[in-house]
CSV table of C-alpha atoms and ligand atoms in Angstrom, one decimal:
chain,number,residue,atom,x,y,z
A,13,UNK,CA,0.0,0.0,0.0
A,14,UNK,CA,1.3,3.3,-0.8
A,15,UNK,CA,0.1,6.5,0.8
A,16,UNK,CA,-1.3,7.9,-2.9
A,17,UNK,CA,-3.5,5.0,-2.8
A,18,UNK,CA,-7.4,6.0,-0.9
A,19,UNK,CA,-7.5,4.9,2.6
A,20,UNK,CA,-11.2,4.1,2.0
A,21,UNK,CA,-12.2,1.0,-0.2
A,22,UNK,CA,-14.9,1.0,-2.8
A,23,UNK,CA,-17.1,-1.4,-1.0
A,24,UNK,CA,-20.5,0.0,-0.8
A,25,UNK,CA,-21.4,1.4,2.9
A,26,UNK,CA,-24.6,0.3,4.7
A,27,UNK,CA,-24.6,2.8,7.5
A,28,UNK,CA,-28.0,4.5,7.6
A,29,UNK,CA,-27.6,8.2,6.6
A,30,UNK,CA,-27.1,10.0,9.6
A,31,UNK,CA,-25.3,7.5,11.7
A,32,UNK,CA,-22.6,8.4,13.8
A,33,UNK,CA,-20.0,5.7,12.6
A,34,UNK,CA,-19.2,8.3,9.3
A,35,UNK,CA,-17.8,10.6,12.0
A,36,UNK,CA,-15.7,8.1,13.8
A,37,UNK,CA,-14.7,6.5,10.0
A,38,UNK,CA,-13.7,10.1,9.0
A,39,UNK,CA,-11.6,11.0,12.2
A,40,UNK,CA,-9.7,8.2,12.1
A,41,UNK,CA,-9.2,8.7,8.7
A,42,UNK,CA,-7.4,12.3,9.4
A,43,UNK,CA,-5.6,11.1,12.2
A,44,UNK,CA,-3.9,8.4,10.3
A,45,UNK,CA,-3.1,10.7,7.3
A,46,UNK,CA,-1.5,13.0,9.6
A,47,UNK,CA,0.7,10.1,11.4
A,48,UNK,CA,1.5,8.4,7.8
A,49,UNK,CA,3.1,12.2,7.3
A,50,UNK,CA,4.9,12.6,10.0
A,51,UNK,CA,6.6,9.0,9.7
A,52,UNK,CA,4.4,6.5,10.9
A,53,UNK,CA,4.1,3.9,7.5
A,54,UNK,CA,0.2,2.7,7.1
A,55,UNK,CA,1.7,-0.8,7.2
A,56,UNK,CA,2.2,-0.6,10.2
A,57,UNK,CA,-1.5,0.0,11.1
A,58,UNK,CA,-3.9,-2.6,12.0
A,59,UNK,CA,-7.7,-2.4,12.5
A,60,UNK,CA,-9.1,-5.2,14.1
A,61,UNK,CA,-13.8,-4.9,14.9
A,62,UNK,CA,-15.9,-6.7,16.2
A,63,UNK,CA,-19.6,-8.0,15.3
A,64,UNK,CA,-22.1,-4.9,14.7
A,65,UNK,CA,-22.9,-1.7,12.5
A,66,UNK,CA,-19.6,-0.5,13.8
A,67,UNK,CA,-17.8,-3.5,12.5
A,68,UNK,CA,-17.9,-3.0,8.9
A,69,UNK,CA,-15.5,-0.3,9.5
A,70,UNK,CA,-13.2,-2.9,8.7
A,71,UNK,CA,-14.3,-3.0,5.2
A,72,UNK,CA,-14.3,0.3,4.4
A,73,UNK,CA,-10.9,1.3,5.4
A,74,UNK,CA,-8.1,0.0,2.7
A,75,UNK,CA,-5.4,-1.0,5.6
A,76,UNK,CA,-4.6,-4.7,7.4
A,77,UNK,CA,-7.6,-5.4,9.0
A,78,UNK,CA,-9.6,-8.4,11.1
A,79,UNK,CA,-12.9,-9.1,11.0
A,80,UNK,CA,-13.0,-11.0,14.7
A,81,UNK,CA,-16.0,-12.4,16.5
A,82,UNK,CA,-18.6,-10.8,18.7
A,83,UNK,CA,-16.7,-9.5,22.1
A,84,UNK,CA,-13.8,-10.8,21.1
A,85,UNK,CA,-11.7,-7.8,19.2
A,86,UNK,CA,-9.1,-7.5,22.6
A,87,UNK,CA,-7.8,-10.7,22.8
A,88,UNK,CA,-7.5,-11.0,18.2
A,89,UNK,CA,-5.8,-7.1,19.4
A,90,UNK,CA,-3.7,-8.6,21.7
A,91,UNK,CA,-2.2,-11.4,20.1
A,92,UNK,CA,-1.2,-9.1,17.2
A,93,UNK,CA,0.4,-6.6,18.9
A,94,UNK,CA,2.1,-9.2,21.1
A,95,UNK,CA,3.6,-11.2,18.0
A,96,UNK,CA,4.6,-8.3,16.1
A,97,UNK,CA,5.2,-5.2,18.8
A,98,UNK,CA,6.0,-2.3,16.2
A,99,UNK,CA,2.4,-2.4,14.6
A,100,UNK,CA,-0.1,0.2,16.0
A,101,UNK,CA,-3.4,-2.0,16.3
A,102,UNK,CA,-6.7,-0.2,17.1
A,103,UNK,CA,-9.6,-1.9,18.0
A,104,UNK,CA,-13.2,-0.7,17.0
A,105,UNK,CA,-15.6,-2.2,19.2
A,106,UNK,CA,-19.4,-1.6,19.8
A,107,UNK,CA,-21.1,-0.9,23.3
A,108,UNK,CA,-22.7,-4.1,23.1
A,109,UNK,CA,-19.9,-6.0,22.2
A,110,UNK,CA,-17.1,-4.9,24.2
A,111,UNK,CA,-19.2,-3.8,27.4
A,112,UNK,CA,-21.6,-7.0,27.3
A,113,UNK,CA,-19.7,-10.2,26.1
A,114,UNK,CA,-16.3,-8.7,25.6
A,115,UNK,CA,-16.3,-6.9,29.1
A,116,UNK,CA,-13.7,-9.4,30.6
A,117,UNK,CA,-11.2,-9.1,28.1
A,118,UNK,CA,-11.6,-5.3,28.3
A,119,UNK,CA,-11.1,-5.0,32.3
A,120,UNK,CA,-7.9,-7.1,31.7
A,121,UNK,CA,-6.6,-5.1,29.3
A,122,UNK,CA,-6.6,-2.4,30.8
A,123,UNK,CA,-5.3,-4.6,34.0
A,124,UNK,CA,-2.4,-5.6,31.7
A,125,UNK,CA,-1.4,-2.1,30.2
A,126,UNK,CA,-1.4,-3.8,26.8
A,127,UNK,CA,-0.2,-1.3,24.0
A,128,UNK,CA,-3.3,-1.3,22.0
A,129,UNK,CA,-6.2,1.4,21.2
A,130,UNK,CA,-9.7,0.4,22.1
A,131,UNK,CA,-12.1,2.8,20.5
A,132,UNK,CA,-15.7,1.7,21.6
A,133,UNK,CA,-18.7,3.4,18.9
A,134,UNK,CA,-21.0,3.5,22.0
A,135,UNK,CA,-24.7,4.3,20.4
A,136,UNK,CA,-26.2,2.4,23.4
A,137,UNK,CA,-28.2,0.3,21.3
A,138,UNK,CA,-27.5,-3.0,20.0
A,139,UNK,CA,-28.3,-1.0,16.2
A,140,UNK,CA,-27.4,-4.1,13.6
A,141,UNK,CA,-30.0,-6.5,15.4
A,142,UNK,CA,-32.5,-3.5,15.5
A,143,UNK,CA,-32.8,-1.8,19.1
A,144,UNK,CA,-32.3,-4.1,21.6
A,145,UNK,CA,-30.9,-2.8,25.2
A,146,UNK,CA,-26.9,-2.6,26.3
A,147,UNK,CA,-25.1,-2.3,29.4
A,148,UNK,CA,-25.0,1.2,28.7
A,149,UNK,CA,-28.7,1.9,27.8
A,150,UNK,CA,-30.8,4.5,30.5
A,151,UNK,CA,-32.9,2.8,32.7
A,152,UNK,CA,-36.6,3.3,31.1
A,153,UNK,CA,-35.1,2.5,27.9
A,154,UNK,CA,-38.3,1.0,25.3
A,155,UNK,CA,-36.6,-1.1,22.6
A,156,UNK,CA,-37.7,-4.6,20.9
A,157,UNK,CA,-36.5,-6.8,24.1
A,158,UNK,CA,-37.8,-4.2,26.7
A,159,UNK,CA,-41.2,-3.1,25.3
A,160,UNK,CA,-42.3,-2.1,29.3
A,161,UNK,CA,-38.7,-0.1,29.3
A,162,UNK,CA,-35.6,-1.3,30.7
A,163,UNK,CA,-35.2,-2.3,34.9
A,164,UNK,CA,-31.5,-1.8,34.4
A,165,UNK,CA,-29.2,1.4,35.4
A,166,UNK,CA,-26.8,1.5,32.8
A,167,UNK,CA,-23.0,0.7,33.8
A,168,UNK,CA,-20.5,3.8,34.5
A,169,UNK,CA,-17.6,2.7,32.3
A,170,UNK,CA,-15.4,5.5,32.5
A,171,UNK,CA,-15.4,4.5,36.4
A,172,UNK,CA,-15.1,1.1,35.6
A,173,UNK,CA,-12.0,1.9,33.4
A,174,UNK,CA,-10.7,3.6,36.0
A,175,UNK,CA,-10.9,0.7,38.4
A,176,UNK,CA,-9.4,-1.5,36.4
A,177,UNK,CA,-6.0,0.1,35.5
A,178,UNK,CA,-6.3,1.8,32.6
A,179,UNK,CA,-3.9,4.2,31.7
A,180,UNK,CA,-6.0,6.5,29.3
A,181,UNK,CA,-9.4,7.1,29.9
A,182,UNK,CA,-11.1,9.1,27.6
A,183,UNK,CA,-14.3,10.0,26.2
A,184,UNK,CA,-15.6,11.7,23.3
A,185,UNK,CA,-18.6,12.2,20.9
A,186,UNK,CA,-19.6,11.8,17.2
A,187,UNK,CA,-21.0,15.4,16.9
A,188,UNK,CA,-17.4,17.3,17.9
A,189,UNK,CA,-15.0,16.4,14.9
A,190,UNK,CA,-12.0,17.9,15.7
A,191,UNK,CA,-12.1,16.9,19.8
A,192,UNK,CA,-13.0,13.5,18.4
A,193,UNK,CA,-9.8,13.7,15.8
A,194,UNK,CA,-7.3,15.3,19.0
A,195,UNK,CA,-8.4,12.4,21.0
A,196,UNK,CA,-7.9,9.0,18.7
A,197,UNK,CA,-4.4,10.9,17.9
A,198,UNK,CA,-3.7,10.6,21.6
A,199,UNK,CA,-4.7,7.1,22.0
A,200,UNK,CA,-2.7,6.3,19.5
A,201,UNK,CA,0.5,7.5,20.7
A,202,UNK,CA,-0.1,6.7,24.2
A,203,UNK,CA,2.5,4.1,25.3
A,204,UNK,CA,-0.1,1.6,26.7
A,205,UNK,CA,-3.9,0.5,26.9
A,206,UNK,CA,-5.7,3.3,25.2
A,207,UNK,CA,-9.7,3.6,25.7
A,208,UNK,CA,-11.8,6.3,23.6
A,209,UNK,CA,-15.8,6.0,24.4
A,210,UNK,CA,-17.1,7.8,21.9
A,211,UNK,CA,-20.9,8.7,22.1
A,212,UNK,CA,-21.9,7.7,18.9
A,213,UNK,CA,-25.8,8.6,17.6
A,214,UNK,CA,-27.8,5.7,16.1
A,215,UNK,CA,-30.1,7.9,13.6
A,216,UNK,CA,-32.5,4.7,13.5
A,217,UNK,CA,-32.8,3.3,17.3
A,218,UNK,CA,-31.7,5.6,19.5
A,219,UNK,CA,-31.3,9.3,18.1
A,220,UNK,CA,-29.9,11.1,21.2
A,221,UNK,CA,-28.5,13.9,18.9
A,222,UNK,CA,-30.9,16.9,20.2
A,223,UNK,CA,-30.1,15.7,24.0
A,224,UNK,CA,-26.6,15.3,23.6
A,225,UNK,CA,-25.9,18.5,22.0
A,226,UNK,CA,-27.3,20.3,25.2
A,227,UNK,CA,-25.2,18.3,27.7
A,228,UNK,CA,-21.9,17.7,26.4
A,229,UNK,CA,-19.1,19.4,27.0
A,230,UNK,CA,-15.3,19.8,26.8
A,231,UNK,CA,-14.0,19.1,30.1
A,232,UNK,CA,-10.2,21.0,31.0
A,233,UNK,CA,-7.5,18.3,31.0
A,234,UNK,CA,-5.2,20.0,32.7
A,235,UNK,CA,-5.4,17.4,35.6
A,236,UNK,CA,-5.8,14.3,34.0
A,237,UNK,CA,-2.8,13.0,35.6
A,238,UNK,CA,-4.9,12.9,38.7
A,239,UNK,CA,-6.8,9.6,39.8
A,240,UNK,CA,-9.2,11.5,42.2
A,241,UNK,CA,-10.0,14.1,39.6
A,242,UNK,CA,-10.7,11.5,36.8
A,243,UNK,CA,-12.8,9.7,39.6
A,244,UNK,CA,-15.0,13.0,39.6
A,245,UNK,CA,-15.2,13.9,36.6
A,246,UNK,CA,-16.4,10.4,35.6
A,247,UNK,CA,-18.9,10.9,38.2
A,248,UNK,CA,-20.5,14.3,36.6
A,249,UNK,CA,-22.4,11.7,34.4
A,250,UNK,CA,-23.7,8.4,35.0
A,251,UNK,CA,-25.3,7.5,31.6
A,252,UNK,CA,-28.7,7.8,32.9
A,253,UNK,CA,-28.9,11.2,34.7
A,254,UNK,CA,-30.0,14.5,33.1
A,255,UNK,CA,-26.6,16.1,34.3
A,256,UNK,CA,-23.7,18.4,32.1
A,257,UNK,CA,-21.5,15.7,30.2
A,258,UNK,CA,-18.3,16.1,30.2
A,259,UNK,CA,-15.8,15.0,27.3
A,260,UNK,CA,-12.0,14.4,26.8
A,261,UNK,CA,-9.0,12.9,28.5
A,262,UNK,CA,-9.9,11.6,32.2
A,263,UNK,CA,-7.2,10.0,33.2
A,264,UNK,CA,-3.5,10.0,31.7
A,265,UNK,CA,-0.3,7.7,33.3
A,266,UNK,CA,2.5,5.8,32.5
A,267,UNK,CA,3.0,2.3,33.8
A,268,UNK,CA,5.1,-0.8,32.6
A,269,UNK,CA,3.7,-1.3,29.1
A,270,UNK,CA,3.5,-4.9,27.4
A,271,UNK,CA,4.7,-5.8,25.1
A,272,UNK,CA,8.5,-4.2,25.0
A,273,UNK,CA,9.0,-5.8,28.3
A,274,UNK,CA,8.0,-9.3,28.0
A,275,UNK,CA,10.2,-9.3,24.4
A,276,UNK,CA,13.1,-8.1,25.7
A,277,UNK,CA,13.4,-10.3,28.6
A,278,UNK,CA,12.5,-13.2,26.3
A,279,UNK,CA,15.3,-11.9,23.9
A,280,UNK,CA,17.5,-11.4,27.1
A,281,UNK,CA,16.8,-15.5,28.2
A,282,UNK,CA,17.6,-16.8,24.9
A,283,UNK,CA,20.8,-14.8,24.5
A,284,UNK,CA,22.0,-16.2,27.9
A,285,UNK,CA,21.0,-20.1,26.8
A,286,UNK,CA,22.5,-19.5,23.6
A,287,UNK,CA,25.9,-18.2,26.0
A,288,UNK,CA,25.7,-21.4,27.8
A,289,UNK,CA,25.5,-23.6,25.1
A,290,UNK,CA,28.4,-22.1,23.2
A,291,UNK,CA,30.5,-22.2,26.6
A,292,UNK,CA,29.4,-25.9,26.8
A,293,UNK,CA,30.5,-26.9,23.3
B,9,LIG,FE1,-25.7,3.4,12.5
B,9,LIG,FE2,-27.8,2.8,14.0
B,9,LIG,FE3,-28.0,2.5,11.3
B,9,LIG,FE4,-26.4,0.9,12.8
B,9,LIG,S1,-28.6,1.0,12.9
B,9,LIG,S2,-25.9,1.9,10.8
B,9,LIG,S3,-25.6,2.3,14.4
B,9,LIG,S4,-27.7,4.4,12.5
């Protein structure tokens, strides 16, 4: 692949018109244009979904890609980034998949400090199936497997990201292009487990555009480095309330980061075996 050639494939897209996976398609889009100039080859990009509306994203974008299995895009993420560390691997994942059956590879992830980029198109809706409820649905919520509205309160996974180790925490939204293009460039270079939630609107099951736009805003990062203020800013919104929402990085550190580690202590053991045997012979 050279970089004259179109980062988007001709395969036909099936979003509905409206849908907020063009905005996430297109950001991504910029931000990898803008790292292929500055050095970064698009070989060395790899896109790896799941199963959803999100998912074809896979198709659409001319790059090494895997089409993986429901919930299962961190541990297909993993494995490439672990067998070949120089790639940048970004996973696209929706709310349904990665929150619902994938939730246990995500918490470990993050555990783990893998180097990856985890990029959830949360439209808090299972959208390809047609409207069914996801952990991140409100409570109340009337779709075709709650017709008498939803029992649930929706999880907090900002908190939850924070709980489990994660070493960026960030959220942003379909609506505010260039925050959402500042952000995945920031996940991206982060040296470890990256996680973007991006509010993305579902123009056929759950339109939230109107309601959105009179909540969100761009929260100040200049403390992301803090725990305790990530902790409260995750707390301004709890995915149900009526409350301000607050977007951008929560939480920023550094920690070990796998793989470099792992490889060079691997490289390190088979250099001293090697040393032994030659001493022995
Ligand atoms: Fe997008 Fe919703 Fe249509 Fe799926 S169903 S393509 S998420 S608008």
């Amino acid at each position: 692949m050279t970089s004259e050639e179109s980062l988007v494939t001709q395969a036909q897209n099936t979003w509905c018109p409206g849908c907020g996976n063009f905005a996430i398609q297109h950001a991504m889009k910029f931000v990898i244009q803008e790292l292929e100039a500055e050095g970064i080859s698009r070989d060395q990009f790899v896109l790896v979904s799941g199963i959803g509306c999100h998912a074809k994203i896979a198709d659409y974008f001319q790059l090494n890609s895997f089409y993986s299995l429901h919930g299962r895009t961190i541990p297909v993420a993993t494995g490439i980034k672990m067998a070949n560390p120089d790639l940048k691997v970004i996973c696209f994942a929706g709310d349904g998949d990665l929150y619902a059956e994938g939730l246990d590879h995500l918490i470990h992830a993050a555990k783990r400090n893998i180097d990856i980029t985890v990029i959830c198109h949360n439209n808090r809706v299972y959208g390809l199936t047609t409207g069914q409820y996801t952990p991140t649905s409100p409570y109340g919520y009337k779709g075709k497997s709650t017709p008498q509205g939803l029992h649930e309160y929706p999880l907090n996974v900002i908190e939850l990201l924070l709980g489990s180790g994660a070493t960026f925490v960030s959220r942003a939204y379909t609506r505010r292009l260039p925050h959402l293009r500042r952000i995945f460039r920031e996940a991206i270079m982060h040296p470890g487990f990256a996680h973007v939630d991006v509010l993305q609107i579902c123009a056929s099951f759950f339109n939230m555009t109107t309601w959105y736009d009179e909540r969100i805003y761009e929260t100040s990062e200049s403390n992301a480095g803090l725990f305790e203020f990530a902790c409260r800013t995750a707390q301004q919104w709890n995915y149900n309330d009526d409350a301000k929402i607050p977007i951008g990085i929560f939480f920023k550190t550094k920690k070990p980061v796998l793989p470099e580690k792992k490889i060079k202590k691997e490289v390190n053991r088979s250099n001293l075996v090697k040393t032994i045997l030659d001493r022995a012979t």
